[in-house]
Coordinates of C-alpha atoms in Angstrom, one line a residue:
M25 CA -18.9 13.9 32.6
P26 CA -21.0 10.8 32.9
D27 CA -21.1 9.7 36.5
S28 CA -20.1 6.1 35.8
L29 CA -16.9 7.2 34.0
E30 CA -15.6 8.5 37.4
E31 CA -15.1 4.8 38.3
L32 CA -12.5 4.3 35.6
P33 CA -9.4 5.7 37.4
A34 CA -10.0 3.5 40.4
F35 CA -10.4 0.5 38.1
L36 CA -7.2 1.2 36.2
A37 CA -5.3 1.6 39.5
A38 CA -6.5 -1.7 40.8
R39 CA -6.0 -3.6 37.6
G40 CA -2.4 -4.4 38.3
Q41 CA -0.8 -3.5 34.9
P42 CA 0.8 -0.1 35.6
R43 CA 3.3 0.0 32.7
S44 CA 0.8 -0.9 30.0
T45 CA -1.8 1.4 31.5
L46 CA 0.6 4.3 31.6
R47 CA 1.6 3.7 28.0
W48 CA -2.0 3.6 26.9
L49 CA -2.9 6.8 28.9
T50 CA 0.0 8.8 27.3
K51 CA -1.1 8.1 23.8
P52 CA -2.7 11.2 22.1
A53 CA -5.6 9.1 20.7
T54 CA -6.4 7.9 24.3
G55 CA -6.6 11.5 25.6
Q56 CA -8.8 12.5 22.7
L57 CA -11.2 9.6 23.4
L58 CA -11.4 10.3 27.2
R59 CA -11.9 14.0 26.7
S60 CA -14.7 13.3 24.2
L61 CA -16.4 11.0 26.7
A62 CA -15.9 13.4 29.6
S63 CA -17.5 16.2 27.7
S64 CA -20.7 14.2 27.0
E65 CA -23.9 15.3 28.7
H66 CA -25.4 11.8 28.2
P67 CA -25.2 8.8 30.5
M68 CA -22.3 6.5 29.5
S69 CA -23.4 3.9 26.9
H70 CA -22.2 2.1 23.8
T71 CA -23.9 4.6 21.7
V72 CA -22.1 7.5 23.3
L73 CA -18.8 5.7 22.8
D74 CA -19.6 5.1 19.2
Q75 CA -19.6 8.9 18.7
C76 CA -15.8 8.8 19.3
P77 CA -13.4 8.5 16.4
P78 CA -13.3 4.9 15.1
G79 CA -10.2 2.7 15.4
W80 CA -8.3 0.3 17.6
G81 CA -8.3 2.9 20.5
R82 CA -12.1 2.9 20.7
H83 CA -12.2 -0.9 20.6
H84 CA -9.7 -1.1 23.5
L85 CA -11.4 1.5 25.6
R86 CA -14.7 -0.3 25.1
E87 CA -13.2 -3.5 26.4
L88 CA -11.8 -1.7 29.4
L89 CA -15.2 -0.1 30.2
I90 CA -16.9 -3.5 29.9
E91 CA -14.3 -5.1 32.1
A92 CA -14.9 -2.3 34.7
A93 CA -18.6 -3.0 34.5
I94 CA -19.1 0.7 33.3
L95 CA -20.6 -0.6 30.1
P96 CA -22.7 -3.8 29.7
E97 CA -21.5 -6.7 27.7
R98 CA -22.8 -7.0 24.1
D99 CA -22.3 -9.2 21.0
E100 CA -19.2 -7.3 20.0
A101 CA -18.7 -8.8 16.5
L102 CA -22.3 -8.1 15.6
E103 CA -22.6 -4.6 17.1
R104 CA -19.2 -3.6 15.7
L105 CA -20.5 -4.6 12.3
D106 CA -23.5 -2.4 12.8
T107 CA -21.4 0.6 13.7
W108 CA -19.0 -0.1 10.8
I109 CA -21.9 -0.1 8.3
N110 CA -23.2 3.3 9.6
E111 CA -19.7 4.9 9.5
T112 CA -18.8 3.4 6.1
A113 CA -22.1 4.6 4.6
A114 CA -21.7 8.1 6.1
A115 CA -18.3 8.5 4.3
L116 CA -19.7 7.6 0.9
P117 CA -21.2 10.0 -1.7
A118 CA -24.9 10.5 -1.1
H119 CA -26.1 8.4 -4.1
H120 CA -23.9 5.5 -2.9
S121 CA -24.8 5.8 0.7
A122 CA -28.5 5.7 -0.3
L123 CA -27.9 2.1 -1.5
I124 CA -25.2 0.8 0.8
R125 CA -26.8 1.8 4.1
P126 CA -30.1 -0.1 3.5
Y127 CA -28.3 -3.0 1.8
G128 CA -25.9 -3.2 4.8
H129 CA -28.8 -3.1 7.4
W130 CA -31.5 -5.1 5.6
A131 CA -29.4 -7.7 3.9
I132 CA -26.0 -8.1 5.7
L133 CA -26.9 -7.1 9.2
R134 CA -30.3 -8.7 9.3
R135 CA -28.8 -12.0 8.2
A136 CA -26.1 -11.6 10.8
R137 CA -28.6 -11.1 13.6
R138 CA -30.5 -14.2 12.5
R139 CA -27.3 -16.2 12.6
S140 CA -26.4 -14.9 16.0
R141 CA -29.6 -16.2 17.4
R142 CA -28.7 -19.7 16.2
R143 CA -25.0 -19.8 17.1
R144 CA -22.1 -17.6 18.0
F145 CA -21.5 -14.8 15.5
T146 CA -17.8 -14.5 15.0
H147 CA -15.5 -11.7 13.9
A148 CA -14.7 -13.8 10.9
A149 CA -18.4 -13.8 9.9
A150 CA -18.5 -10.0 10.4
D151 CA -15.4 -9.6 8.2
S152 CA -17.2 -11.6 5.5
G153 CA -20.1 -9.2 5.7
R154 CA -17.7 -6.2 5.4
N155 CA -16.2 -7.8 2.3
K156 CA -19.6 -8.0 0.6
I157 CA -20.2 -4.4 1.3
R158 CA -16.7 -3.4 0.1
V159 CA -17.3 -5.2 -3.2
A160 CA -20.7 -3.6 -3.6
I161 CA -19.0 -0.2 -3.1
S162 CA -16.4 -1.2 -5.7
L163 CA -19.0 -1.9 -8.2
L164 CA -20.8 1.4 -7.6
T165 CA -17.5 3.2 -8.0
H166 CA -16.8 1.4 -11.2
L167 CA -20.2 2.5 -12.6
D168 CA -19.5 6.1 -11.6
E169 CA -16.1 6.0 -13.3
H170 CA -17.8 4.9 -16.6
G171 CA -20.7 7.4 -16.3
H172 CA -23.4 4.9 -15.4
T173 CA -25.8 4.4 -12.6
V174 CA -27.2 1.2 -11.1
S175 CA -30.3 1.4 -13.4
D176 CA -27.9 1.3 -16.4
L177 CA -26.3 -1.9 -15.3
T178 CA -26.6 -4.7 -17.9
Q179 CA -25.6 -8.4 -17.8
P180 CA -22.6 -7.8 -20.2
M181 CA -21.4 -4.9 -18.0
L182 CA -21.7 -7.0 -14.9
D183 CA -19.9 -10.0 -16.5
A184 CA -17.1 -7.7 -17.7
W185 CA -16.6 -6.3 -14.2
T186 CA -16.6 -9.7 -12.4
D187 CA -14.4 -11.1 -15.2
G188 CA -14.6 -14.6 -13.6
Q189 CA -12.9 -13.3 -10.4
H190 CA -14.0 -15.6 -7.6
H191 CA -13.8 -12.9 -4.9
R192 CA -16.1 -10.6 -6.9
T193 CA -18.6 -13.1 -8.0
N194 CA -19.1 -14.6 -4.6
N195 CA -19.3 -11.3 -2.8
I196 CA -21.4 -9.3 -5.2
A197 CA -24.2 -11.9 -5.7
G198 CA -26.1 -10.8 -2.6
F199 CA -26.0 -7.1 -3.7
I200 CA -27.3 -7.9 -7.2
T201 CA -30.1 -10.0 -5.7
W202 CA -31.0 -7.2 -3.3
L203 CA -31.1 -4.6 -6.2
T204 CA -33.3 -6.8 -8.4
Q205 CA -35.7 -7.6 -5.6
R206 CA -36.3 -3.9 -5.2
G207 CA -36.6 -3.1 -8.9
L208 CA -33.4 -1.0 -8.9
A209 CA -31.9 -3.3 -11.5
T210 CA -33.4 -5.9 -13.9
D211 CA -32.4 -9.0 -15.8
L212 CA -29.2 -9.6 -13.9
S213 CA -27.7 -12.7 -12.5
V214 CA -24.3 -13.7 -11.1
T215 CA -22.6 -16.9 -12.1
R216 CA -21.1 -18.4 -9.0
Y217 CA -18.0 -20.5 -9.7
P218 CA -17.4 -23.6 -7.6
T219 CA -14.5 -23.2 -5.1
P220 CA -11.6 -24.9 -6.7
P221 CA -9.8 -27.7 -4.8
P222 CA -6.8 -26.5 -2.7
S223 CA -3.7 -26.0 -4.9
Q224 CA -1.3 -26.5 -2.0
T225 CA -1.3 -29.4 0.5
G226 CA 2.2 -29.5 1.7
D227 CA 4.6 -32.5 2.0
E228 CA 3.8 -35.5 4.1
H229 CA 7.3 -35.8 5.5
A230 CA 7.4 -32.1 6.5
H231 CA 3.9 -32.4 8.0
Q232 CA 4.9 -35.3 10.2
H233 CA 8.1 -33.6 11.1
A234 CA 6.2 -30.6 12.3
I235 CA 3.9 -32.7 14.4
A236 CA 6.8 -34.5 16.0
A237 CA 8.6 -31.2 16.8
L238 CA 5.6 -29.6 18.4
L239 CA 4.9 -32.7 20.5
S240 CA 8.4 -33.1 21.7
G241 CA 9.1 -29.4 22.3
D242 CA 11.9 -29.3 19.7
T243 CA 10.9 -25.8 18.7
S244 CA 11.1 -22.3 20.1
A245 CA 7.3 -21.9 20.1
D246 CA 5.6 -21.5 23.4
L247 CA 3.2 -24.1 24.7
P248 CA -0.1 -22.4 23.5
T249 CA 1.4 -22.1 20.0
R250 CA 2.5 -25.7 20.0
I251 CA -0.9 -26.9 21.0
A252 CA -2.7 -24.6 18.4
G253 CA -0.3 -25.9 15.7
L254 CA -1.0 -29.5 16.6
L255 CA -4.8 -28.9 16.5
V256 CA -4.4 -27.6 12.9
L257 CA -1.9 -30.2 11.8
L258 CA -3.8 -33.2 13.3
Y259 CA -7.4 -32.1 12.9
G260 CA -7.4 -29.4 10.3
A261 CA -9.0 -27.1 12.9
R262 CA -10.0 -23.6 11.8
L263 CA -8.3 -20.9 13.8
P264 CA -11.6 -19.4 15.1
Q265 CA -12.3 -22.9 16.5
V266 CA -8.9 -23.0 18.2
Q267 CA -9.2 -19.4 19.4
N268 CA -12.5 -20.1 21.3
L269 CA -11.5 -23.3 23.0
T270 CA -11.9 -23.2 26.8
T271 CA -11.4 -25.6 29.6
S272 CA -15.1 -26.5 29.2
S273 CA -14.3 -27.8 25.7
L274 CA -12.2 -30.5 27.4
T275 CA -13.8 -33.7 28.8
H276 CA -12.6 -37.1 29.9
D277 CA -14.0 -40.6 30.3
R278 CA -11.9 -42.8 32.4
D279 CA -8.4 -42.7 30.8
R280 CA -9.5 -41.1 27.6
R281 CA -9.5 -37.3 27.1
Y282 CA -11.5 -35.3 24.5
V283 CA -11.7 -31.9 22.9
T284 CA -14.8 -30.5 21.3
L285 CA -14.0 -28.4 18.2
A286 CA -17.6 -28.5 16.8
R287 CA -20.6 -30.7 17.8
H288 CA -19.0 -33.9 19.0
P289 CA -15.9 -34.5 21.1
I290 CA -12.7 -35.9 19.5
E291 CA -10.4 -38.2 21.4
L292 CA -7.0 -36.8 22.0
P293 CA -3.8 -38.7 21.6
E294 CA -2.2 -39.1 25.0
R295 CA 0.9 -36.9 24.3
L296 CA -1.3 -34.0 23.1
A297 CA -3.7 -34.5 26.0
E298 CA -0.8 -34.1 28.4
L299 CA 0.2 -30.8 26.8
I300 CA -3.3 -29.5 26.9
D301 CA -3.7 -30.5 30.6
T302 CA -0.6 -28.5 31.4
L303 CA -1.9 -25.5 29.5
A304 CA -5.3 -25.8 31.2
G305 CA -3.6 -25.8 34.6
T306 CA -1.8 -22.6 33.7
V307 CA -4.8 -20.6 32.4
C308 CA -7.0 -21.7 35.3
A309 CA -4.5 -20.1 37.7
D310 CA -5.1 -16.7 36.0
P311 CA -8.5 -15.1 36.7
R312 CA -8.1 -12.8 33.6
T313 CA -8.5 -15.8 31.4
R314 CA -12.0 -16.7 32.7
T315 CA -14.8 -16.5 30.2
R316 CA -17.4 -13.8 30.7
D317 CA -20.0 -16.4 31.5
G318 CA -17.7 -18.0 34.1
R319 CA -18.0 -21.5 32.7
G320 CA -14.3 -21.9 32.0
H321 CA -11.0 -20.4 31.0
Y322 CA -9.8 -19.6 27.5
L323 CA -6.9 -21.9 26.5
F324 CA -5.6 -19.2 24.2
P325 CA -6.3 -15.9 26.2
G326 CA -5.8 -12.5 24.6
R327 CA -4.3 -9.4 26.1
T328 CA -7.7 -8.2 27.1
A329 CA -9.1 -9.9 30.2
H330 CA -11.9 -12.5 29.6
H331 CA -11.3 -12.5 25.8
P332 CA -9.5 -15.0 23.6
M333 CA -6.4 -14.3 21.5
H334 CA -7.3 -12.6 18.2
V335 CA -7.2 -14.9 15.2
R336 CA -4.7 -12.8 13.4
T337 CA -2.3 -13.0 16.4
L338 CA -2.8 -16.7 16.5
N339 CA -2.1 -17.0 12.8
R340 CA 1.1 -14.9 13.1
K341 CA 2.4 -17.1 16.0
L342 CA 1.8 -20.2 13.9
T343 CA 3.5 -18.7 10.9
T344 CA 6.5 -17.7 13.0
A345 CA 6.6 -21.3 14.3
G346 CA 6.8 -22.6 10.7
I347 CA 3.2 -23.8 10.6
P348 CA 1.5 -22.3 7.4
T349 CA -2.1 -22.5 8.5
R350 CA -3.9 -23.0 5.2
I351 CA -1.5 -25.6 3.8
S352 CA -1.3 -27.5 7.1
R353 CA -5.0 -27.5 7.4
N354 CA -5.4 -28.8 3.8
H355 CA -3.0 -31.6 4.4
A356 CA -4.7 -32.6 7.6
L357 CA -8.2 -32.7 6.1
L358 CA -6.9 -34.8 3.2
A359 CA -5.3 -37.3 5.6
L360 CA -8.5 -37.4 7.8
G361 CA -10.6 -37.7 4.7
A362 CA -8.8 -40.9 3.8
D363 CA -9.4 -42.3 7.3
L364 CA -12.9 -41.2 8.3
P365 CA -16.3 -41.2 6.6
A366 CA -17.5 -37.8 5.5
A367 CA -20.3 -37.8 8.1
V368 CA -17.8 -38.2 10.9
L369 CA -15.6 -35.6 9.4
A370 CA -18.5 -33.1 9.4
T371 CA -19.7 -33.6 12.9
Q372 CA -16.3 -33.7 14.6
L373 CA -14.7 -30.8 12.7
G374 CA -17.7 -28.6 12.1
L375 CA -17.7 -28.9 8.3
C376 CA -20.9 -28.8 6.2
S377 CA -21.8 -32.1 4.6
T378 CA -20.9 -30.8 1.1
T379 CA -17.4 -29.8 2.2
S380 CA -16.7 -32.9 4.1
S381 CA -17.8 -35.0 1.2
Q382 CA -15.5 -33.1 -1.1
W383 CA -12.6 -33.7 1.2
A384 CA -13.4 -37.4 1.4
Q385 CA -13.6 -37.7 -2.4
L386 CA -10.3 -35.9 -2.8
A387 CA -8.7 -38.2 -0.3
Q388 CA -10.2 -41.5 -1.1
R389 CA -10.7 -41.4 -4.9
D390 CA -8.0 -39.2 -6.3
Y391 CA -5.6 -38.7 -3.4
T392 CA -2.4 -39.8 -5.2
A393 CA -3.3 -38.3 -8.5
Y394 CA -4.4 -35.1 -6.9
L395 CA -1.1 -34.6 -5.0
H396 CA 1.0 -35.5 -8.0
S397 CA -0.9 -33.1 -10.3
H398 CA 0.2 -30.2 -8.1
D399 CA 3.7 -31.3 -6.9
T400 CA 5.4 -34.4 -8.2
E401 CA 7.7 -34.4 -5.2
H402 CA 4.9 -35.2 -2.8
P403 CA 5.3 -38.8 -1.6
T404 CA 2.1 -40.9 -1.6
P405 CA 0.8 -41.1 1.9
P406 CA -0.5 -44.4 3.3
T407 CA -4.1 -45.1 2.6
D408 CA -4.5 -48.4 4.3
V409 CA -5.4 -47.1 7.7
P410 CA -8.6 -48.8 8.9
V411 CA -11.6 -46.6 9.6
D412 CA -12.3 -46.6 13.3
T413 CA -14.9 -44.0 14.3
S414 CA -14.7 -44.8 18.0
R415 CA -11.4 -43.0 18.4
S416 CA -9.5 -40.2 16.7
A417 CA -7.8 -41.0 13.4
A418 CA -5.2 -38.4 14.4
A419 CA -4.3 -40.5 17.4
C420 CA -3.1 -43.2 15.1
R421 CA -0.8 -40.7 13.3
V422 CA 0.7 -39.6 16.6
E423 CA 1.2 -43.1 17.8
D424 CA 3.1 -43.9 14.5
L425 CA 5.7 -41.2 15.3
P426 CA 9.0 -42.3 16.7

């Protein structure tokens, strides 16, 4: 057994969560994982752990070993993607694996590593890479079923397979480019279809009612869920942005308080700022919520120490609280697009310039017609709010509430 693994029992005993620890230890999968590690003749490492069966149990054990300082920290989203590519390719037929493994490593993973050097590589970005590989596998399987190989692939065959499906065209384009660059396929191109405008934007009255309920506490949702919902409803925040907020994301200047979702801070309405201050005080009292770098505490901590809540968990909590994330975010971005210039929208919310311009155009040029084209019951929202980039447009919306 690796010497460092002998430290695990003492760590679990001192961790202070006896019930959950016992439940975990009694699971058959846990026993299998621990026996596999104990039988290893190699020093404990991430590579050794990767030899264990994949699944949630392996992820959880890795987090425990990192927390116990038995394993070093790593870029989990990036390295987990690397392992997934290897395991996925190994499970494929040999002629598929011969394409998917190098494509995964030299196209998907290489791009991911470049991105991680510029900014944080998220689990959502890793999921996007997995989707591209899954769609590539789907195409190869389709060719097999029709008695063809990649070298037989023609433009009409590719067009018939994509069939205008947005998910397929966007995710297969990189694989087709990779194949043609290596001479494995010729005379192929993928027509990318522009992302259509959102078909659902919600109702203005319902949107404002949800904001009021979360601010006042007239809901069964807990405080973290209320705050997460308000960030989505007021700012159109993406859940990965909310998930990774820490106390270091909060700043103040005299009597004004700010939160940074992207590059520049956004002024908080006083009522929301008070809720966030309360939450910040709570998480700061719990050492398990501290970030790994020690610079702050997660506002939305997960079950694993020093990690944020998973995006899927956060989304489930919001849905239970009656906040449909996608629709709520769409409505918030339309409202903000009517109040703020596209450049401000981009820097404060972390949108690319093209996306922020599209939202601004939808909001300012065709707002009423756009809403009525999808739902004639939507009331026309006010569009005469003056643009004031020195403070949050969302603050005006909160101040207008009773």
